[in-house]
Structure formats: C-alpha cells, structure tokens
mmCIF file of C-alpha atoms and ligand atoms in Angstrom:
data_model
loop_
_atom_site.group_PDB
_atom_site.id
_atom_site.type_symbol
_atom_site.label_atom_id
_atom_site.label_comp_id
_atom_site.label_asym_id
_atom_site.label_seq_id
_atom_site.Cartn_x
_atom_site.Cartn_y
_atom_site.Cartn_z
ATOM 1 C CA MET A 30 37.804 14.127 12.274
ATOM 2 C CA LEU A 31 33.599 12.259 11.900
ATOM 3 C CA SER A 32 31.823 9.681 10.174
ATOM 4 C CA GLN A 33 30.377 11.863 6.711
ATOM 5 C CA ARG A 34 28.033 9.420 6.122
ATOM 6 C CA CYS A 35 26.750 10.200 9.795
ATOM 7 C CA TYR A 36 27.594 13.132 8.542
ATOM 8 C CA ASP A 37 25.250 13.094 5.788
ATOM 9 C CA LEU A 38 22.619 11.316 7.014
ATOM 10 C CA GLY A 39 21.740 13.720 9.576
ATOM 11 C CA THR A 40 22.447 16.824 8.023
ATOM 12 C CA ALA A 41 20.455 16.104 4.773
ATOM 13 C CA ARG A 42 16.217 15.209 4.750
ATOM 14 C CA SER A 43 14.108 12.408 3.719
ATOM 15 C CA VAL A 44 12.070 14.628 0.451
ATOM 16 C CA ILE A 45 9.142 13.619 3.335
ATOM 17 C CA ARG A 46 11.105 15.350 5.957
ATOM 18 C CA GLU A 47 11.659 18.088 3.784
ATOM 19 C CA LEU A 48 8.148 18.017 2.177
ATOM 20 C CA PHE A 49 6.601 18.470 5.994
ATOM 21 C CA GLU A 50 8.463 21.490 6.875
ATOM 22 C CA HIS A 51 7.753 22.926 4.264
ATOM 23 C CA GLY A 52 3.862 22.401 5.008
ATOM 24 C CA LYS A 53 4.646 23.813 8.629
ATOM 25 C CA LEU A 54 6.947 27.070 7.462
ATOM 26 C CA ARG A 55 3.633 27.530 5.536
ATOM 27 C CA ALA A 56 1.179 26.961 7.538
ATOM 28 C CA ALA A 57 3.036 29.630 9.748
ATOM 29 C CA GLU A 58 2.325 31.854 6.734
ATOM 30 C CA VAL A 59 -0.618 31.677 4.928
ATOM 31 C CA GLY A 60 -2.360 29.681 7.656
ATOM 32 C CA ALA A 61 -2.556 26.295 8.141
ATOM 33 C CA ASP A 62 -6.118 25.272 6.248
ATOM 34 C CA ASN A 63 -4.293 26.923 2.961
ATOM 35 C CA VAL A 64 -1.639 23.949 3.459
ATOM 36 C CA PHE A 65 -2.855 20.807 1.960
ATOM 37 C CA ASP A 66 -0.360 18.644 3.352
ATOM 38 C CA PHE A 67 -0.595 14.913 2.278
ATOM 39 C CA SER A 68 3.869 14.394 3.211
ATOM 40 C CA ILE A 69 4.017 12.395 5.664
ATOM 41 C CA GLY A 70 2.394 8.796 7.354
ATOM 42 C CA ASN A 71 1.583 9.740 10.467
ATOM 43 C CA PRO A 72 -2.061 7.862 11.481
ATOM 44 C CA SER A 73 -4.466 10.673 12.161
ATOM 45 C CA VAL A 74 -7.026 8.548 14.355
ATOM 46 C CA PRO A 75 -6.447 7.906 18.279
ATOM 47 C CA PRO A 76 -5.782 4.002 19.330
ATOM 48 C CA PRO A 77 -7.679 1.473 19.827
ATOM 49 C CA PRO A 78 -9.827 2.388 23.440
ATOM 50 C CA ALA A 79 -8.826 -0.659 24.561
ATOM 51 C CA VAL A 80 -5.188 0.390 24.583
ATOM 52 C CA GLU A 81 -5.876 3.752 27.299
ATOM 53 C CA GLU A 82 -8.012 0.922 28.834
ATOM 54 C CA THR A 83 -5.146 -0.559 28.668
ATOM 55 C CA LEU A 84 -2.384 1.991 29.994
ATOM 56 C CA GLU A 85 -4.627 2.783 32.773
ATOM 57 C CA ARG A 86 -4.679 -0.967 34.601
ATOM 58 C CA LEU A 87 -1.438 -1.543 34.213
ATOM 59 C CA LEU A 88 -0.934 2.340 35.852
ATOM 60 C CA ALA A 89 -2.639 1.511 38.619
ATOM 61 C CA THR A 90 -1.980 -2.666 39.337
ATOM 62 C CA VAL A 91 1.281 -3.086 38.025
ATOM 63 C CA ASP A 92 4.608 -1.526 40.377
ATOM 64 C CA PRO A 93 6.110 1.569 38.832
ATOM 65 C CA LEU A 94 9.465 -0.922 39.639
ATOM 66 C CA THR A 95 8.639 -3.160 37.383
ATOM 67 C CA LEU A 96 5.936 -1.124 35.085
ATOM 68 C CA HIS A 97 9.252 0.631 33.835
ATOM 69 C CA GLY A 98 12.201 -0.579 34.783
ATOM 70 C CA TYR A 99 14.525 -2.715 32.385
ATOM 71 C CA THR A 100 12.998 -5.752 31.204
ATOM 72 C CA SER A 101 14.849 -9.015 28.975
ATOM 73 C CA ALA A 102 16.892 -7.856 26.746
ATOM 74 C CA GLN A 103 14.463 -9.154 24.521
ATOM 75 C CA GLY A 104 11.662 -8.426 25.767
ATOM 76 C CA ASP A 105 9.422 -9.251 28.983
ATOM 77 C CA PHE A 106 9.256 -12.879 29.352
ATOM 78 C CA ALA A 107 5.616 -12.953 30.031
ATOM 79 C CA VAL A 108 4.896 -10.215 27.844
ATOM 80 C CA ARG A 109 6.384 -13.013 24.570
ATOM 81 C CA GLU A 110 4.683 -15.773 26.348
ATOM 82 C CA GLN A 111 1.026 -14.019 25.924
ATOM 83 C CA LEU A 112 2.547 -12.039 22.560
ATOM 84 C CA ALA A 113 3.735 -15.214 20.893
ATOM 85 C CA ALA A 114 -0.486 -17.182 21.383
ATOM 86 C CA SER A 115 -2.004 -14.050 20.390
ATOM 87 C CA LEU A 116 0.370 -14.930 16.861
ATOM 88 C CA SER A 117 -0.312 -18.687 17.072
ATOM 89 C CA ARG A 118 -4.165 -18.094 17.450
ATOM 90 C CA ARG A 119 -3.770 -15.170 14.681
ATOM 91 C CA PHE A 120 -1.880 -17.830 11.946
ATOM 92 C CA GLY A 121 -2.596 -20.494 12.847
ATOM 93 C CA HIS A 122 1.118 -21.481 14.283
ATOM 94 C CA ARG A 123 3.348 -22.359 17.050
ATOM 95 C CA TYR A 124 5.544 -19.701 18.008
ATOM 96 C CA ASP A 125 6.345 -19.113 21.572
ATOM 97 C CA ALA A 126 8.549 -16.690 23.090
ATOM 98 C CA SER A 127 12.092 -17.635 22.736
ATOM 99 C CA GLN A 128 11.029 -16.998 19.609
ATOM 100 C CA LEU A 129 9.166 -13.313 19.436
ATOM 101 C CA TYR A 130 11.899 -10.420 19.935
ATOM 102 C CA LEU A 131 10.874 -6.798 21.665
ATOM 103 C CA THR A 132 12.426 -3.660 19.528
ATOM 104 C CA VAL A 133 11.893 -0.413 18.903
ATOM 105 C CA GLY A 134 8.963 -0.336 16.388
ATOM 106 C CA ALA A 135 9.786 -1.301 12.806
ATOM 107 C CA ALA A 136 12.592 0.860 11.707
ATOM 108 C CA ALA A 137 14.438 -1.034 14.967
ATOM 109 C CA ALA A 138 13.511 -4.765 14.023
ATOM 110 C CA LEU A 139 14.543 -3.964 10.516
ATOM 111 C CA CYS A 140 17.640 -2.663 11.627
ATOM 112 C CA CYS A 141 18.825 -5.532 14.772
ATOM 113 C CA VAL A 142 18.129 -8.246 11.386
ATOM 114 C CA PHE A 143 20.060 -7.222 9.547
ATOM 115 C CA HIS A 144 22.696 -6.451 11.318
ATOM 116 C CA ALA A 145 22.949 -10.043 12.468
ATOM 117 C CA LEU A 146 22.593 -11.703 8.999
ATOM 118 C CA THR A 147 25.306 -9.397 6.982
ATOM 119 C CA LEU A 148 28.992 -10.674 6.785
ATOM 120 C CA PRO A 149 30.364 -8.031 4.571
ATOM 121 C CA GLY A 150 29.926 -9.131 0.242
ATOM 122 C CA ASP A 151 26.145 -10.086 1.081
ATOM 123 C CA GLU A 152 24.038 -8.411 -0.733
ATOM 124 C CA TYR A 153 19.805 -7.789 -0.331
ATOM 125 C CA ILE A 154 17.221 -7.451 -3.256
ATOM 126 C CA LEU A 155 14.430 -5.090 -2.634
ATOM 127 C CA PHE A 156 11.382 -4.009 -5.035
ATOM 128 C CA ALA A 157 10.784 -0.654 -5.641
ATOM 129 C CA PRO A 158 8.728 1.314 -4.755
ATOM 130 C CA TYR A 159 9.778 1.411 -1.759
ATOM 131 C CA PHE A 160 10.835 2.747 1.796
ATOM 132 C CA PRO A 161 13.859 5.326 1.764
ATOM 133 C CA GLU A 162 15.216 4.077 4.643
ATOM 134 C CA TYR A 163 15.579 0.197 4.238
ATOM 135 C CA LYS A 164 19.124 1.539 1.942
ATOM 136 C CA VAL A 165 20.029 3.896 5.236
ATOM 137 C CA PHE A 166 19.737 0.520 7.234
ATOM 138 C CA LEU A 167 20.011 -2.192 4.802
ATOM 139 C CA GLU A 168 23.790 0.000 4.232
ATOM 140 C CA GLY A 169 24.708 1.104 8.072
ATOM 141 C CA ALA A 170 24.789 -2.586 7.912
ATOM 142 C CA GLY A 171 27.299 -2.640 5.840
ATOM 143 C CA ALA A 172 24.842 -4.552 2.972
ATOM 144 C CA LYS A 173 24.928 -4.259 -0.731
ATOM 145 C CA VAL A 174 21.463 -3.217 -2.067
ATOM 146 C CA ASN A 175 19.955 -3.992 -5.354
ATOM 147 C CA ILE A 176 16.448 -2.210 -5.790
ATOM 148 C CA LEU A 177 14.535 -3.572 -8.424
ATOM 149 C CA PRO A 178 12.226 -1.761 -10.674
ATOM 150 C CA PRO A 179 8.788 -1.702 -10.895
ATOM 151 C CA LYS A 180 6.110 -4.127 -11.718
ATOM 152 C CA TYR A 181 3.091 -0.982 -12.691
ATOM 153 C CA PRO A 182 0.631 -1.361 -12.820
ATOM 154 C CA ASP A 183 -0.194 -3.649 -9.660
ATOM 155 C CA PHE A 184 3.026 -3.946 -8.199
ATOM 156 C CA GLN A 185 3.070 -7.765 -6.950
ATOM 157 C CA ILE A 186 6.795 -8.561 -7.433
ATOM 158 C CA ASP A 187 8.425 -9.398 -11.438
ATOM 159 C CA LEU A 188 8.675 -12.865 -10.015
ATOM 160 C CA ALA A 189 11.620 -13.313 -13.345
ATOM 161 C CA ALA A 190 13.940 -9.740 -12.807
ATOM 162 C CA LEU A 191 14.165 -11.653 -9.032
ATOM 163 C CA ASP A 192 14.556 -14.776 -11.083
ATOM 164 C CA ALA A 193 17.707 -13.462 -12.493
ATOM 165 C CA ALA A 194 18.982 -10.790 -10.341
ATOM 166 C CA LEU A 195 19.762 -13.622 -7.256
ATOM 167 C CA THR A 196 23.037 -14.809 -6.532
ATOM 168 C CA PRO A 197 24.822 -16.784 -4.296
ATOM 169 C CA HIS A 198 26.095 -13.063 -2.427
ATOM 170 C CA THR A 199 21.692 -12.623 -1.313
ATOM 171 C CA LYS A 200 21.883 -13.033 1.705
ATOM 172 C CA GLY A 201 18.398 -11.580 1.530
ATOM 173 C CA VAL A 202 15.313 -10.508 0.197
ATOM 174 C CA LEU A 203 13.095 -7.438 1.884
ATOM 175 C CA ILE A 204 9.361 -7.303 1.524
ATOM 176 C CA ASN A 205 6.827 -4.276 2.462
ATOM 177 C CA SER A 206 2.811 -5.935 1.848
ATOM 178 C CA PRO A 207 1.206 -4.165 2.210
ATOM 179 C CA ASN A 208 3.452 -1.257 1.202
ATOM 180 C CA ASN A 209 4.672 2.105 1.565
ATOM 181 C CA PRO A 210 3.839 3.900 -1.088
ATOM 182 C CA SER A 211 2.323 1.127 -3.616
ATOM 183 C CA GLY A 212 -0.352 0.384 -1.592
ATOM 184 C CA ALA A 213 -0.818 -2.823 -2.854
ATOM 185 C CA VAL A 214 -1.031 -5.931 -0.719
ATOM 186 C CA TYR A 215 0.850 -8.772 -1.883
ATOM 187 C CA THR A 216 -2.048 -12.561 -3.588
ATOM 188 C CA ALA A 217 -0.840 -15.679 -1.587
ATOM 189 C CA ASP A 218 0.008 -16.792 -5.796
ATOM 190 C CA THR A 219 2.680 -13.840 -5.392
ATOM 191 C CA LEU A 220 3.872 -14.929 -2.525
ATOM 192 C CA ALA A 221 4.003 -18.411 -3.546
ATOM 193 C CA ALA A 222 5.745 -18.518 -6.853
ATOM 194 C CA LEU A 223 7.928 -16.227 -4.357
ATOM 195 C CA GLY A 224 8.238 -18.838 -1.302
ATOM 196 C CA GLN A 225 9.361 -21.668 -4.238
ATOM 197 C CA LEU A 226 12.339 -18.932 -6.194
ATOM 198 C CA LEU A 227 13.656 -18.611 -3.599
ATOM 199 C CA ALA A 228 13.310 -22.298 -1.885
ATOM 200 C CA ARG A 229 14.898 -23.715 -5.581
ATOM 201 C CA ARG A 230 17.768 -20.613 -5.289
ATOM 202 C CA SER A 231 18.735 -21.442 -1.402
ATOM 203 C CA GLN A 232 18.868 -25.197 -2.375
ATOM 204 C CA GLU A 233 21.099 -24.039 -5.755
ATOM 205 C CA TYR A 234 23.479 -22.180 -3.051
ATOM 206 C CA GLY A 235 23.448 -23.901 -0.687
ATOM 207 C CA HIS A 236 22.291 -21.438 1.692
ATOM 208 C CA PRO A 237 19.325 -19.573 3.009
ATOM 209 C CA ILE A 238 17.848 -16.883 1.076
ATOM 210 C CA TYR A 239 16.044 -15.190 4.110
ATOM 211 C CA LEU A 240 13.162 -13.234 3.416
ATOM 212 C CA ILE A 241 12.298 -10.600 5.130
ATOM 213 C CA SER A 242 9.086 -9.458 5.850
ATOM 214 C CA ASP A 243 7.661 -6.071 6.965
ATOM 215 C CA GLU A 244 4.086 -5.642 7.669
ATOM 216 C CA PRO A 245 3.483 -2.086 9.183
ATOM 217 C CA TYR A 246 -0.073 -2.327 7.660
ATOM 218 C CA ARG A 247 -0.930 -5.569 8.109
ATOM 219 C CA GLU A 248 -4.456 -4.911 9.863
ATOM 220 C CA ILE A 249 -5.261 -1.824 7.200
ATOM 221 C CA VAL A 250 -6.370 -3.283 4.392
ATOM 222 C CA PHE A 251 -9.753 -2.459 1.649
ATOM 223 C CA GLY A 252 -12.897 -4.203 0.214
ATOM 224 C CA GLY A 253 -12.154 -7.289 1.691
ATOM 225 C CA VAL A 254 -8.213 -7.419 1.407
ATOM 226 C CA SER A 255 -6.428 -9.809 3.784
ATOM 227 C CA SER A 256 -3.429 -9.702 3.588
ATOM 228 C CA PRO A 257 -1.638 -13.526 3.789
ATOM 229 C CA TRP A 258 0.502 -14.799 5.904
ATOM 230 C CA ALA A 259 4.223 -14.739 5.100
ATOM 231 C CA PRO A 260 5.840 -17.370 6.330
ATOM 232 C CA ASP A 261 2.792 -19.950 5.245
ATOM 233 C CA PHE A 262 4.848 -19.759 2.255
ATOM 234 C CA TYR A 263 7.898 -20.384 3.185
ATOM 235 C CA PRO A 264 10.353 -21.346 5.470
ATOM 236 C CA ASP A 265 12.768 -19.272 6.185
ATOM 237 C CA THR A 266 10.656 -15.432 6.299
ATOM 238 C CA ILE A 267 11.719 -13.207 9.182
ATOM 239 C CA VAL A 268 8.436 -11.308 10.365
ATOM 240 C CA CYS A 269 8.940 -7.349 11.316
ATOM 241 C CA TYR A 270 6.456 -5.632 12.585
ATOM 242 C CA SER A 271 5.530 -2.001 14.290
ATOM 243 C CA TYR A 272 2.367 -0.838 16.223
ATOM 244 C CA SER A 273 3.169 2.239 15.056
ATOM 245 C CA LYS A 274 0.414 2.363 12.689
ATOM 246 C CA SER A 275 -1.955 -0.411 13.455
ATOM 247 C CA LEU A 276 -2.485 1.133 16.644
ATOM 248 C CA SER A 277 -1.424 4.318 15.641
ATOM 249 C CA LEU A 278 1.443 4.481 18.717
ATOM 250 C CA PRO A 279 3.952 5.418 16.673
ATOM 251 C CA GLY A 280 5.438 8.032 19.040
ATOM 252 C CA GLU A 281 6.002 5.284 21.680
ATOM 253 C CA ARG A 282 8.222 2.841 19.705
ATOM 254 C CA ILE A 283 6.947 -0.948 19.730
ATOM 255 C CA GLY A 284 7.145 -3.833 17.298
ATOM 256 C CA TYR A 285 9.124 -6.835 16.939
ATOM 257 C CA VAL A 286 10.789 -9.212 15.570
ATOM 258 C CA LEU A 287 9.894 -13.266 15.559
ATOM 259 C CA VAL A 288 12.492 -15.896 14.874
ATOM 260 C CA GLY A 289 10.129 -18.691 12.987
ATOM 261 C CA ARG A 290 10.819 -22.523 14.575
ATOM 262 C CA SER A 291 11.043 -23.038 11.119
ATOM 263 C CA VAL A 292 13.467 -20.276 9.445
ATOM 264 C CA ALA A 293 17.200 -22.472 8.680
ATOM 265 C CA ASP A 294 19.831 -22.040 12.361
ATOM 266 C CA GLY A 295 17.139 -20.004 13.807
ATOM 267 C CA GLU A 296 17.766 -20.075 16.821
ATOM 268 C CA ARG A 297 21.599 -19.306 15.651
ATOM 269 C CA VAL A 298 19.209 -16.282 14.113
ATOM 270 C CA TYR A 299 17.292 -15.349 17.046
ATOM 271 C CA ALA A 300 20.340 -15.074 18.816
ATOM 272 C CA ALA A 301 22.217 -12.899 16.505
ATOM 273 C CA VAL A 302 19.093 -10.564 16.432
ATOM 274 C CA ALA A 303 19.498 -10.069 20.056
ATOM 275 C CA GLY A 304 23.568 -9.556 19.391
ATOM 276 C CA ALA A 305 22.357 -6.910 17.345
ATOM 277 C CA GLY A 306 20.344 -4.855 19.405
ATOM 278 C CA ARG A 307 22.919 -5.248 22.344
ATOM 279 C CA THR A 308 25.242 -4.235 19.016
ATOM 280 C CA LEU A 309 22.934 -1.118 18.101
ATOM 281 C CA GLY A 310 22.100 -0.127 21.826
ATOM 282 C CA TYR A 311 18.060 -0.873 22.067
ATOM 283 C CA VAL A 312 18.322 -1.948 25.730
ATOM 284 C CA ASN A 313 14.900 -2.717 25.789
ATOM 285 C CA ALA A 314 12.366 -2.407 23.849
ATOM 286 C CA PRO A 315 10.067 -0.215 25.776
ATOM 287 C CA SER A 316 8.653 -1.677 28.560
ATOM 288 C CA LEU A 317 5.335 -0.538 29.585
ATOM 289 C CA PHE A 318 4.529 -0.347 25.726
ATOM 290 C CA GLN A 319 6.090 -4.398 25.187
ATOM 291 C CA ARG A 320 3.019 -4.585 28.027
ATOM 292 C CA VAL A 321 0.497 -2.991 25.993
ATOM 293 C CA ALA A 322 1.616 -5.164 22.344
ATOM 294 C CA ALA A 323 1.239 -8.065 24.714
ATOM 295 C CA GLU A 324 -2.421 -6.780 25.531
ATOM 296 C CA CYS A 325 -3.702 -5.011 22.450
ATOM 297 C CA ASP A 326 -2.308 -7.268 19.280
ATOM 298 C CA GLY A 327 -4.311 -7.837 16.546
ATOM 299 C CA LEU A 328 -6.942 -4.787 17.428
ATOM 300 C CA CYS A 329 -6.712 -1.848 14.734
ATOM 301 C CA ALA A 330 -7.596 1.873 15.419
ATOM 302 C CA ASP A 331 -10.898 2.585 13.679
ATOM 303 C CA THR A 332 -9.251 3.267 10.253
ATOM 304 C CA SER A 333 -12.458 3.879 8.212
ATOM 305 C CA VAL A 334 -11.546 7.275 8.029
ATOM 306 C CA TYR A 335 -8.982 6.506 6.352
ATOM 307 C CA ALA A 336 -11.351 4.083 3.830
ATOM 308 C CA GLN A 337 -12.986 6.967 3.677
ATOM 309 C CA ASN A 338 -10.984 9.029 2.728
ATOM 310 C CA ARG A 339 -9.167 6.365 0.068
ATOM 311 C CA GLU A 340 -13.339 6.780 -1.952
ATOM 312 C CA LEU A 341 -13.495 9.983 -1.677
ATOM 313 C CA LEU A 342 -10.005 10.668 -2.893
ATOM 314 C CA THR A 343 -10.341 8.264 -6.255
ATOM 315 C CA ALA A 344 -13.603 9.140 -6.883
ATOM 316 C CA GLU A 345 -12.737 12.648 -7.357
ATOM 317 C CA LEU A 346 -9.886 12.909 -8.815
ATOM 318 C CA GLY A 347 -10.972 10.760 -10.529
ATOM 319 C CA LYS A 348 -13.211 13.328 -11.815
ATOM 320 C CA LEU A 349 -10.275 15.432 -12.829
ATOM 321 C CA GLY A 350 -8.944 13.134 -15.344
ATOM 322 C CA TYR A 351 -6.246 11.726 -12.163
ATOM 323 C CA ASP A 352 -5.362 7.444 -13.199
ATOM 324 C CA THR A 353 -7.220 6.227 -10.345
ATOM 325 C CA SER A 354 -7.821 2.975 -11.618
ATOM 326 C CA HIS A 355 -4.895 1.323 -9.465
ATOM 327 C CA PRO A 356 -6.675 2.368 -5.609
ATOM 328 C CA PRO A 357 -4.762 0.724 -2.632
ATOM 329 C CA GLN A 358 -5.829 -1.990 -1.423
ATOM 330 C CA GLY A 359 -3.721 -0.592 2.221
ATOM 331 C CA THR A 360 -2.148 1.714 4.124
ATOM 332 C CA PHE A 361 -2.591 5.575 4.264
ATOM 333 C CA TYR A 362 -0.777 5.596 1.097
ATOM 334 C CA TYR A 363 -2.375 6.881 -2.586
ATOM 335 C CA PHE A 364 -0.075 6.211 -5.656
ATOM 336 C CA LEU A 365 -0.925 8.511 -8.173
ATOM 337 C CA PRO A 366 0.830 8.443 -11.486
ATOM 338 C CA THR A 367 1.749 11.841 -12.306
ATOM 339 C CA LEU A 368 -0.274 14.474 -14.983
ATOM 340 C CA GLU A 369 4.125 14.340 -16.987
ATOM 341 C CA SER A 370 5.728 11.842 -16.870
ATOM 342 C CA ASP A 371 9.132 13.590 -14.840
ATOM 343 C CA ASP A 372 7.715 13.292 -11.252
ATOM 344 C CA VAL A 373 9.298 15.940 -9.561
ATOM 345 C CA ALA A 374 8.285 18.403 -11.797
ATOM 346 C CA PHE A 375 4.510 17.615 -11.042
ATOM 347 C CA CYS A 376 5.553 17.181 -7.361
ATOM 348 C CA GLU A 377 7.164 21.271 -7.536
ATOM 349 C CA LYS A 378 4.062 22.440 -9.853
ATOM 350 C CA ALA A 379 1.215 20.957 -6.611
ATOM 351 C CA LYS A 380 3.968 22.264 -4.411
ATOM 352 C CA ALA A 381 3.475 26.023 -6.149
ATOM 353 C CA LEU A 382 -0.207 25.416 -4.950
ATOM 354 C CA ASP A 383 0.594 23.947 -1.295
ATOM 355 C CA LEU A 384 0.028 20.525 -1.891
ATOM 356 C CA LEU A 385 2.426 18.589 -0.533
ATOM 357 C CA LEU A 386 3.370 15.063 -2.264
ATOM 358 C CA VAL A 387 5.944 13.049 -2.650
ATOM 359 C CA PRO A 388 7.270 12.553 -5.411
ATOM 360 C CA GLY A 389 7.302 8.645 -6.730
ATOM 361 C CA SER A 390 10.761 8.684 -7.724
ATOM 362 C CA GLY A 391 11.746 8.920 -4.093
ATOM 363 C CA PHE A 392 11.026 5.303 -3.360
ATOM 364 C CA GLY A 393 12.129 4.071 -6.804
ATOM 365 C CA ALA A 394 9.005 4.063 -8.767
ATOM 366 C CA ALA A 395 9.105 7.739 -11.290
ATOM 367 C CA GLY A 396 5.897 8.583 -12.549
ATOM 368 C CA TYR A 397 3.803 8.311 -9.445
ATOM 369 C CA ALA A 398 3.582 10.770 -6.624
ATOM 370 C CA ARG A 399 2.601 9.537 -2.913
ATOM 371 C CA LEU A 400 -0.054 11.134 -0.823
ATOM 372 C CA SER A 401 -0.196 10.283 2.409
ATOM 373 C CA PHE A 402 -4.479 9.960 3.216
ATOM 374 C CA CYS A 403 -4.430 9.541 6.598
ATOM 375 C CA VAL A 404 -5.790 13.592 7.569
ATOM 376 C CA PRO A 405 -8.984 15.075 8.294
ATOM 377 C CA THR A 406 -11.625 14.198 5.327
ATOM 378 C CA GLU A 407 -12.658 17.637 5.400
ATOM 379 C CA ARG A 408 -8.333 18.607 4.233
ATOM 380 C CA ILE A 409 -9.317 16.372 1.601
ATOM 381 C CA LEU A 410 -12.843 18.153 0.432
ATOM 382 C CA ARG A 411 -10.744 21.562 0.300
ATOM 383 C CA ALA A 412 -7.789 20.031 -2.039
ATOM 384 C CA ILE A 413 -10.230 18.383 -4.548
ATOM 385 C CA PRO A 414 -10.109 22.103 -6.092
ATOM 386 C CA VAL A 415 -6.291 22.534 -5.678
ATOM 387 C CA PHE A 416 -6.086 19.010 -7.228
ATOM 388 C CA ALA A 417 -8.499 20.827 -10.136
ATOM 389 C CA ALA A 418 -5.716 23.252 -10.401
ATOM 390 C CA LEU A 419 -2.914 21.331 -11.004
ATOM 391 C CA SER A 420 -4.617 19.412 -13.397
ATOM 392 C CA LYS A 421 -6.382 22.106 -15.530
ATOM 393 C CA GLN A 422 -2.779 23.053 -15.723
ATOM 394 C CA TYR A 423 -2.536 19.755 -18.192
ATOM 395 C CA GLY A 424 -5.957 20.613 -19.859
ATOM 396 C CA ARG A 425 -7.444 17.763 -17.942
HETATM 397 N N1 PLP B 526 8.015 0.321 7.461
HETATM 398 C C1 PLP B 526 7.906 0.606 6.500
HETATM 399 C C2 PLP B 526 7.159 0.238 5.143
HETATM 400 C C3 PLP B 526 6.868 1.934 7.043
HETATM 401 O O1 PLP B 526 6.263 2.910 5.945
HETATM 402 C C4 PLP B 526 8.065 2.057 8.329
HETATM 403 C C5 PLP B 526 7.143 3.618 8.520
HETATM 404 O O2 PLP B 526 6.593 4.475 8.334
HETATM 405 C C6 PLP B 526 8.476 2.207 8.851
HETATM 406 C C7 PLP B 526 8.849 0.063 8.799
HETATM 407 C C8 PLP B 526 9.104 1.933 10.477
HETATM 408 O O3 PLP B 526 8.519 2.422 11.286
HETATM 409 P P1 PLP B 526 8.845 2.329 12.730
HETATM 410 O O4 PLP B 526 7.635 3.227 13.555
HETATM 411 O O5 PLP B 526 8.187 1.293 13.172
HETATM 412 O O6 PLP B 526 9.340 1.852 13.027
#
C-alpha cells in the first residue's frame, strides 16, 4: 500500500504541464515554429548581469567548502543579515536576520508556513483566480481550503464575500499580488480594507488570522503601477517571496519567508517555520544562491520584453475582437476573456490550431484563458494570424 494522494499527484499532471508537454510533442511533429506555446510561466529573459558577476566573484573569492557547504537551517547568518538590511531599506521597516528563513523558492516557503501554522480543522481562504498548487500545498499540510469566487473584472478582493466566509476556524488568508493568473495588483485601498477586516475579525475570534502574502512577481509591474508592501496594512502578515521570476532563476530554487516583529506570536511562528523545513526535509536553501539572492535583492531582470509583449497583445488582440480592456498590471500573464463562456472548449479550439492557452477554470475563473507572454516577441507576432483564425470561428 502507498499514499493514494501522493500517487494521484505524481501521476496526474497539472493542466499547464499537460499543455507544455503536448507543445513539445507537437513541436517534434510539425516544427517548433508552428507551435504557439503560451502555457508555462518560465521567464524568457536572462538574469540581470549582477547575478553572473556575483556568481563569478563568489566562486573566485569564497572558500568552496563554505560556498557549497551546508548552512544554518534558516540560511547563512550573514546572508540573512544582508537580506534583512536590504528589505529594511526597501520597505521602511526594521527587519533583522532572526525574522528571515531562506527557502527552496516560494513553493517551499508556502509549504513551510502552512505546515507551521496548521492544526486539524484549520481553514485557509484564497481568492480565485489562484495558482493551482496552493490547494496541493494547503491540503498537504492538512488544512481545509475555502476558495472565494473571482471579483470580475478587476480581480481585486471581494471584501463582502470575505467577510461572509471568515469563521473562527480561519487560520489564514492567502493573497498573491501581482497575481498569477489575473495580472491584477492589489491597490493600497484593497489591502487597507483587507487589513481592517482581518484585524476586526481576529479580535472578535480572540486569535490572529494570518495573512500570507505570496509575492514572486513583486517587481514585475507595468505602466507605473507599484505593488504595495502588504505588512504595511496588517501586522500579522507573513511574506513568502521567490527570486524565480524577478531574477529569472526558477531552477535555482531560492526564496524566503519573512516573519516580521509585528506578527502575533512571531518568534514561535518563525521557530515553527524552521521546524516545518526540518519535517519536510529541506535542510537548508541552496547555499550558493542564498548568497546571490542577498547580493541581488531588489534587482530585476530586464523585463522590457514583457512590457513590449503586453502592449503588442493588447493592441493586436483588441483589433481581432478579443476583450483587452483589462491588461495585466503585473506578472507576465494575460488573462483574456474567452470568446465563448466555455473556456475549456475555447482552449480546445485554440489547441487544434497549435495555439496553447490555459483554461481559466483551472485557476477557478471560468470564461477566461491564461496566456503566458514570457516568450520571444516574434512568437507573439507569428501567433497573431492564429489568434485571427480563432476569433474568425466566433464570427469576429
Ligand atoms: N506562487 C505563484 C503565484 C507562482 O506563480 C509560482 C510559480 O510559478 C510559485 C508560487 C512558485 O514559485 P517558486 O518557483 O519560487 O517555487
């Protein structure tokens, strides 16, 4: 006998992975240039030059036994000090090493937090559309998940729905801004109202409701939008961050959990996060990239190609009858209303044209398709006639 849950997770691919694999097979059959794969969110721009420079310097100057050795489970102390100083400078708080826990990307950060906080019967609220792995991570930690419907068309938070959904069993609320897949960035007003509501309910229930802020796309924003710092609006905020997208380092697996001083029972929460890391067998985050992250925190890859792709899609798809009235404010995903209400049928029609889009229902938002535009611009240019052929099927 083995774990049915793990078996099922290990044998069923996510819709995104399924499409991505399909794209590779089709590329072998019809040629890569004839497949328009917008399925996966793998950054398409190189890391900023500072990453390579830092790597070269570290390799040349740091004793290899140190550089490639185990670090403290929480992350190397000097790395955490340097990172805390950087975050303090950037966000105007006083963070220190004892509040930072380095992780194997945002995925591990989230898993450690969920395992650290969750008791049997605890529930977490998340907002559709959402990153589908959240459910896997939360259920893996034994939590119940309550997914609230999307707030169309701006994908901010429906506070009335949240108010109605909170219960004394709510352990946490999970937010992701800039959002995968909607591209929405929560405004300061949204976060302020959210903070007030959670503070009121925490007081009413006599225990904190933690706000877990998953922010791997923090720096990838467009058109002068900026992403407010969630802890400014609610003291019991735990930040989960990743350098996968900002520094284009998804394969290096580096990120952190930040449990600031203002978090209720913060020192114990931090210790439990470290304990969760132990339980899950992470040992420590990759040693070399801990150092790179600390040196390069706050930098971002040159995302001008993402901005250019976003503009191009907005202009060209708009001309073809697609609704581009809500372009993404951040991330590298376009969340496009589909031309029929059945988003799965729409994406199947697209797939028949070798145009690979992910149905919104996989993210809890039917009637939309996600298009990852972290691709070379020329792929978008070549795909425009295919989008035209698709919209023609709908009489546009
Ligand atoms: N959270 C969101 C919203 C994501 O989109 C992703 C990856 O795409 C992750 C977390 C996981 O990121 P990481 O590569 O840092 O584990």
